[in-house]
Tab-separated table of C-alpha atoms and ligand atoms in Angstrom:
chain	number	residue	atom	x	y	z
A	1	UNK	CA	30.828	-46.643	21.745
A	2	UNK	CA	29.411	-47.177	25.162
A	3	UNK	CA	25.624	-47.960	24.976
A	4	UNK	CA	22.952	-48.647	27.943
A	5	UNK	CA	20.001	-50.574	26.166
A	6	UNK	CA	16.727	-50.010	28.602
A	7	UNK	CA	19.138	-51.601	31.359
A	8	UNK	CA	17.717	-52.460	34.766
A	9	UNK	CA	19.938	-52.749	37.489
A	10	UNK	CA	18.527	-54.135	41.022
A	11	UNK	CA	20.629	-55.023	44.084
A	12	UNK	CA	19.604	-58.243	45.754
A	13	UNK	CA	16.118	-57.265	48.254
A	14	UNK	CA	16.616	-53.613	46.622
A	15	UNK	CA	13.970	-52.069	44.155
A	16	UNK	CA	15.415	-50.754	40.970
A	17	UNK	CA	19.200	-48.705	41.581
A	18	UNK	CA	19.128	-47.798	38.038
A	19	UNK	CA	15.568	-48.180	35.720
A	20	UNK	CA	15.265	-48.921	31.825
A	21	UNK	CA	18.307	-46.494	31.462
A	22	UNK	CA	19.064	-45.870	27.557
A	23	UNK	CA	22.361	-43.858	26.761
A	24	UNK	CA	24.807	-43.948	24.399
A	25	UNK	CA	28.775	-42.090	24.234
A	26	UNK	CA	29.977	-42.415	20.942
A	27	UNK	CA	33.281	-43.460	20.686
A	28	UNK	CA	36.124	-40.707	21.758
A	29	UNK	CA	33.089	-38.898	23.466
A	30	UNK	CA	33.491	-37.419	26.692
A	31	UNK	CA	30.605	-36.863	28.958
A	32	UNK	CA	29.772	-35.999	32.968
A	33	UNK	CA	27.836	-38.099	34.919
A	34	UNK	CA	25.830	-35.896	37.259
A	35	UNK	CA	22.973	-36.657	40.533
A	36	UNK	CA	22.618	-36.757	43.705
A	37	UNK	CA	24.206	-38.889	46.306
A	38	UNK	CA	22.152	-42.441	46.028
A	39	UNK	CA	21.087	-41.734	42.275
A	40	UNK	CA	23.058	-44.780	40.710
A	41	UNK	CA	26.393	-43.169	39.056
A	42	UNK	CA	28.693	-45.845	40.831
A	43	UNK	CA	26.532	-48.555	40.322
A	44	UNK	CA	26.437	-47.151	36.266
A	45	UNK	CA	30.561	-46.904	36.068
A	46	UNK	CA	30.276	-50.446	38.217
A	47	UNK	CA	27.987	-51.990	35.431
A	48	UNK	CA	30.819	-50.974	32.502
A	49	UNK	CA	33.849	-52.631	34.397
A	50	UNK	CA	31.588	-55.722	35.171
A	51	UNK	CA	32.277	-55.304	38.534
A	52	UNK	CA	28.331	-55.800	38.809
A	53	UNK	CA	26.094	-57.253	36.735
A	54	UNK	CA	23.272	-55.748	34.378
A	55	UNK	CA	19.913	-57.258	36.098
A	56	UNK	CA	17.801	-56.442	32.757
A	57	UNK	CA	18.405	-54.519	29.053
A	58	UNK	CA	21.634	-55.004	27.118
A	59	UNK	CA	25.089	-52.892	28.065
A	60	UNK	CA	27.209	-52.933	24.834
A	61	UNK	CA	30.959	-51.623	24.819
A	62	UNK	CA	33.028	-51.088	21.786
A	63	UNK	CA	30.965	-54.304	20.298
A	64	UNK	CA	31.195	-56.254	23.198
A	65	UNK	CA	27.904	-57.255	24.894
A	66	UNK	CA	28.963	-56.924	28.419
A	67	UNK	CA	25.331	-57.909	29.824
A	68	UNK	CA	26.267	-61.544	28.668
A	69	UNK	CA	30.358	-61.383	28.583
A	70	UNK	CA	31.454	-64.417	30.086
A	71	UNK	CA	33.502	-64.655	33.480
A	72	UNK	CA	36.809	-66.256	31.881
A	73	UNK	CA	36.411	-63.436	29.329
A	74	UNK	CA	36.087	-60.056	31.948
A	75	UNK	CA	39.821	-59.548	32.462
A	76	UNK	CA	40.624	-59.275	29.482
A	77	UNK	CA	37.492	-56.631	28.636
A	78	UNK	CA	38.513	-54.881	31.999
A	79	UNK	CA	42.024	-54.135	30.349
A	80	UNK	CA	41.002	-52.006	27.506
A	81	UNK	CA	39.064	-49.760	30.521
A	82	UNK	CA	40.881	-47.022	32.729
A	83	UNK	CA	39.575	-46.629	36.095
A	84	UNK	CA	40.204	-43.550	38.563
A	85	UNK	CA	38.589	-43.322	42.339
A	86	UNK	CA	37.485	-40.800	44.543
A	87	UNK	CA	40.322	-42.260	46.744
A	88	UNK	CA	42.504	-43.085	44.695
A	89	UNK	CA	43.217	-46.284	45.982
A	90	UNK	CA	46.832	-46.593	45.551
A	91	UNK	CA	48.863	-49.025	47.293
A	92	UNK	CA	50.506	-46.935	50.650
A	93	UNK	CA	53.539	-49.140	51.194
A	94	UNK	CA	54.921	-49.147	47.458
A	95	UNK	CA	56.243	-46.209	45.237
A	96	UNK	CA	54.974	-44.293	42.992
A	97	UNK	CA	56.377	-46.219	39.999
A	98	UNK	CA	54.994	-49.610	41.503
A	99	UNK	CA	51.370	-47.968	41.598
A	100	UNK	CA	51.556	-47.304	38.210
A	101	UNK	CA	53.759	-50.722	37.302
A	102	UNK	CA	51.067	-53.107	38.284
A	103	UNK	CA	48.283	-52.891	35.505
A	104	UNK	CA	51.030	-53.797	33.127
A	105	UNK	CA	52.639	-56.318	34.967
A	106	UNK	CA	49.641	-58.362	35.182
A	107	UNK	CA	49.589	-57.792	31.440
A	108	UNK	CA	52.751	-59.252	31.143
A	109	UNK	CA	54.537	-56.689	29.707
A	110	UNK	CA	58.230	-57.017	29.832
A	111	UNK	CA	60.213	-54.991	32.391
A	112	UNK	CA	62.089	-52.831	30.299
A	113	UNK	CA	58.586	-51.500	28.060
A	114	UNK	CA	57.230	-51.382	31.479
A	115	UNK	CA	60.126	-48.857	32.407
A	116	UNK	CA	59.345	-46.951	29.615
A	117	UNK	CA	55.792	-46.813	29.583
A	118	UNK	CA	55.467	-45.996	32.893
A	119	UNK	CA	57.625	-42.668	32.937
A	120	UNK	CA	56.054	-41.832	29.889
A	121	UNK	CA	53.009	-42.114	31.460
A	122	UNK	CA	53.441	-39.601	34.680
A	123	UNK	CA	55.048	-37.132	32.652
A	124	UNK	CA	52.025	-36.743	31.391
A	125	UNK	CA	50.288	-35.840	34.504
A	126	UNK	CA	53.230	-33.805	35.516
A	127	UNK	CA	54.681	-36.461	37.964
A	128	UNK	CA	58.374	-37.477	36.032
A	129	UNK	CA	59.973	-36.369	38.884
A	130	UNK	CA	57.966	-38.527	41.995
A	131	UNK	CA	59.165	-41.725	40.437
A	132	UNK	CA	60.347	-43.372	43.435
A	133	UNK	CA	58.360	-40.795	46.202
A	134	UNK	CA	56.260	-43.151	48.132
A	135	UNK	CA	52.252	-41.647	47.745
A	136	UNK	CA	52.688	-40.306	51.453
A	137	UNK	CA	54.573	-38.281	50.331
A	138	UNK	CA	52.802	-36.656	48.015
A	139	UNK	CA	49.941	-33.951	48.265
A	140	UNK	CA	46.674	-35.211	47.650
A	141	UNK	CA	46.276	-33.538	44.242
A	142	UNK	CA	49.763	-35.282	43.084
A	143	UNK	CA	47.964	-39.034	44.325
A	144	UNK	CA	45.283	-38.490	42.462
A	145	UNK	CA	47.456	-37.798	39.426
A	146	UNK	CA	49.127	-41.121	40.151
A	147	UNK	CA	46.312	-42.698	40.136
A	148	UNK	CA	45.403	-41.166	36.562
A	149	UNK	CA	49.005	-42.301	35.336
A	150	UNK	CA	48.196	-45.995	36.693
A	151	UNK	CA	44.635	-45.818	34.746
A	152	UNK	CA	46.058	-44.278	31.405
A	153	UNK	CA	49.242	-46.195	31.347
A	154	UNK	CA	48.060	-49.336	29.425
A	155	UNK	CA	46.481	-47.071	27.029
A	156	UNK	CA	42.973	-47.966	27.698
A	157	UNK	CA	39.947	-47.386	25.500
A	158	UNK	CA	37.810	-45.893	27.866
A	159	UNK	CA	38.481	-43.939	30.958
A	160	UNK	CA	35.928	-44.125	33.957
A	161	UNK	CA	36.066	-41.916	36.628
A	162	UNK	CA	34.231	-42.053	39.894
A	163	UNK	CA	34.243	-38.459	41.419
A	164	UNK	CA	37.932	-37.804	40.852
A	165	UNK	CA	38.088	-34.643	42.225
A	166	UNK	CA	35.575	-34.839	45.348
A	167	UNK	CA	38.553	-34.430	47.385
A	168	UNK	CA	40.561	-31.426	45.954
A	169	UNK	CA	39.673	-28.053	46.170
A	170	UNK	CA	38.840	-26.046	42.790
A	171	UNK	CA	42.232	-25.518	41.547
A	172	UNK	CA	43.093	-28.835	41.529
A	173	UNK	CA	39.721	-30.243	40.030
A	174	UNK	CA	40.616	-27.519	37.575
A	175	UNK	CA	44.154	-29.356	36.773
A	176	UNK	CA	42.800	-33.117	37.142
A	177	UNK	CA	39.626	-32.060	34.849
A	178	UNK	CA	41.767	-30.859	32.336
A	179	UNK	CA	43.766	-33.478	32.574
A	180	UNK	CA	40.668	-36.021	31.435
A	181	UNK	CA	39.635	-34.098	28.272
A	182	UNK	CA	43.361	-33.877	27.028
A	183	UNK	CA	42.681	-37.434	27.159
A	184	UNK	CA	39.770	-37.370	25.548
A	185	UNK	CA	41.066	-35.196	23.193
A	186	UNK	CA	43.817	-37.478	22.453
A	187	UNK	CA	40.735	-40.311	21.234
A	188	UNK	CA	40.278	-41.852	24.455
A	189	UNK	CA	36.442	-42.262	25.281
A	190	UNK	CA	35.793	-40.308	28.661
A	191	UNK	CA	33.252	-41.068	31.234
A	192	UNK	CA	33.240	-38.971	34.542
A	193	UNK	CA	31.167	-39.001	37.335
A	194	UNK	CA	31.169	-35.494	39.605
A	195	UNK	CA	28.422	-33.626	41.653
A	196	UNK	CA	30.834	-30.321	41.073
A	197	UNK	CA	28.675	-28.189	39.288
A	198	UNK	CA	30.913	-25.296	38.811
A	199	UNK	CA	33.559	-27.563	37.117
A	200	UNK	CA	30.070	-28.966	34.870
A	201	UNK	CA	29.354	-25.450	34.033
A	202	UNK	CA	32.643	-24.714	32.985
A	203	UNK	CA	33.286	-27.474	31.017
A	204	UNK	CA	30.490	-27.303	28.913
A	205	UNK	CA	30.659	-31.262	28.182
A	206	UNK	CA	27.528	-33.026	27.518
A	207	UNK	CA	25.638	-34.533	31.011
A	208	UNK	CA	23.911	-37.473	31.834
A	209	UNK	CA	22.108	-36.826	34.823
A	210	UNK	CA	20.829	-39.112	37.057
A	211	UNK	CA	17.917	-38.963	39.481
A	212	UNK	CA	16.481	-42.025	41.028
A	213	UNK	CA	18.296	-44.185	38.680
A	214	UNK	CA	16.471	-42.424	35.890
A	215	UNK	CA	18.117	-39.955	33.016
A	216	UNK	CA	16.753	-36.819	33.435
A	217	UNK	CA	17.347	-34.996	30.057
A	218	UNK	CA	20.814	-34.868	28.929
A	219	UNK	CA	21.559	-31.801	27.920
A	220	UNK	CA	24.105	-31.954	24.716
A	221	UNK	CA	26.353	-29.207	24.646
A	222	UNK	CA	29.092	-28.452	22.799
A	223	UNK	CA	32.586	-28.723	24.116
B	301	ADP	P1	25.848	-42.707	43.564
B	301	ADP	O1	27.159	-43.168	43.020
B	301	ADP	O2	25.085	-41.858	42.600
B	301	ADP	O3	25.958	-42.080	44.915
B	301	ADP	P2	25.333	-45.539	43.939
B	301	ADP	O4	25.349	-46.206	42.619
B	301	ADP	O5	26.511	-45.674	44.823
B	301	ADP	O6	24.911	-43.995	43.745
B	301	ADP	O7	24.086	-46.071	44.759
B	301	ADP	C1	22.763	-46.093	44.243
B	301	ADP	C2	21.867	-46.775	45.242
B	301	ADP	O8	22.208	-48.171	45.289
B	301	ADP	C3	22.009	-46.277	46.676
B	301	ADP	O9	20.734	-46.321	47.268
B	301	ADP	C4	22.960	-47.281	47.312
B	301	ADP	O10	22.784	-47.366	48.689
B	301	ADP	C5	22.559	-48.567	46.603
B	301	ADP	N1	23.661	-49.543	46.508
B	301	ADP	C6	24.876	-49.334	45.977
B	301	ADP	N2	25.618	-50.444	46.038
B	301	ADP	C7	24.837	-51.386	46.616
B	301	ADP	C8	25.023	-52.762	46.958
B	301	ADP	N3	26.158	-53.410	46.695
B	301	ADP	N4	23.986	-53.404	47.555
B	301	ADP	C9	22.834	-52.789	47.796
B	301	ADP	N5	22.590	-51.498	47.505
B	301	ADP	C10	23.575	-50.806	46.925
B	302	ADP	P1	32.768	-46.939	45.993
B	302	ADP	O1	34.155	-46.977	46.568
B	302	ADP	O2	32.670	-47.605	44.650
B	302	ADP	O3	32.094	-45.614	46.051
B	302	ADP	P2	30.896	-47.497	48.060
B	302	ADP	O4	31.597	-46.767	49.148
B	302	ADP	O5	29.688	-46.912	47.396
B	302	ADP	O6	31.939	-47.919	46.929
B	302	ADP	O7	30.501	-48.916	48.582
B	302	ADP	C1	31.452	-49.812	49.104
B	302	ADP	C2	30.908	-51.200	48.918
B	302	ADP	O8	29.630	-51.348	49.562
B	302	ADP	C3	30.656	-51.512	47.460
B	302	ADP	O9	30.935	-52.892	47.223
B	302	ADP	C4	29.187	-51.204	47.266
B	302	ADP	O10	28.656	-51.973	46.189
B	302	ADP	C5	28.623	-51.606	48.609
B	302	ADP	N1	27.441	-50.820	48.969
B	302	ADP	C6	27.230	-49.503	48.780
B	302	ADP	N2	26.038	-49.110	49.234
B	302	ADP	C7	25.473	-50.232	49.760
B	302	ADP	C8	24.232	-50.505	50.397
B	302	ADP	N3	23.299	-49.572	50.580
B	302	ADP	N4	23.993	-51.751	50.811
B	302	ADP	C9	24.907	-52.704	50.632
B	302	ADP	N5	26.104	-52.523	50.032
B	302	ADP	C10	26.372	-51.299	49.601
């Protein structure tokens, strides 16, 4: 369960990014994150990861109280969390398998489970064959898939996603959509945020939208 608690969040010499925000995804949930450009949904998905902190209101994640988690104790919160980019961000100048290799090998899982766990883990975005490509390579669509493998493969609790598809054309925000609620279907609790409004509309998810840093009201629909 993922649960904002009238959290404030303020940049230093900035008014409020996101106000008194209350929401709550039930565990194995998936949800959109929807608003304009400026209205707070990377500074939200930044709050969960701890990458910034929570300037007022309590931010509790699968019974962890993240508003007060202690420094020493954020990598090890920030492992059971799955992160994809609008970028991807993967490393240019190392293969595919590398990308993917490195949550785990900061883990310290051994090589030979990381062997396995990797492959297993872009077969399931349809990549067991770019093992070794280098992400040059490979079209944009297939980088953001590695970039899904490299978030999934340590089996995370929760997947964030900052506007995975805002550079792919509708097909592939089709495929990479899809993608995320197999996940979710699967257990893992899904957060995505996307200003695609077609791909909202057709996947009938429930929506937090954010204006201003404020929810507007989030529709619930059913999946
Ligand atoms: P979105 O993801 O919805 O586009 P963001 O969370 O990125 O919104 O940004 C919300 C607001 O906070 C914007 O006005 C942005 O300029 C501001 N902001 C984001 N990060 C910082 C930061 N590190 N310092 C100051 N202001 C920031
Ligand atoms: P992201 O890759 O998460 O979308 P951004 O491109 O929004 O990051 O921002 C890049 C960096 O600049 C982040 O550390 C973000 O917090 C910071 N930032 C974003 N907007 C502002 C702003 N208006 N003022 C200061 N820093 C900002």
């Amino acid at each position: 369960m993922i649960e904002f608690i009238n959290v404030t969040k303020h940049y230093p010499g900035r008014h409020h990014v996101l106000r008194e925000l209350n929401l709550k995804l039930p565990t194995g949930q998936m949800a959109l994150l929807t608003g304009p450009s400026g209205a707070g949904k990377s500074t939200l998905l930044k709050l969960l990861l701890r990458l910034e902190d929570v300037s007022h209101g309590t931010l509790m994640v699968n019974g962890v109280d993240v508003s007060t988690l202690k420094k020493r104790h954020i990598p090890a919160y920030r492992r059971r969390i799955g992160v994809v980019f609008q970028d991807h961000k993967l490393l240019m100048d190392r293969d595919v398998f590398s990308n993917v290799a490195l949550t785990l090998q900061v883990s310290g899982v051994n090589a030979k489970q990381i062997q396995s766990r990797v492959r297993a883990a872009l077969e399931k975005v349809g990549l067991g064959n770019r093992i070794h490509n280098m992400p040059a390579t490979l079209s944009g669509g297939e980088q953001q898939r590695v970039g899904i493998a490299r978030a999934i493969v340590h089996t995370p609790e929760i997947l964030l996603a900052d506007e995975p598809t805002g550079n792919l054309d509708g097909s592939l925000s089709t495929e990479i959509l899809d993608m995320f609620r197999d996940f979710h279907q699967h257990g893992t609790t899904v957060l995505v945020a996307t200003h695609d409004q077609a791909q909202v509309e057709r996947l009938g998810l429930p929506v937090f939208h954010l204006e201003q840093g404020m929810l507007q009201n989030s529709q619930e629909k059913s999946a």
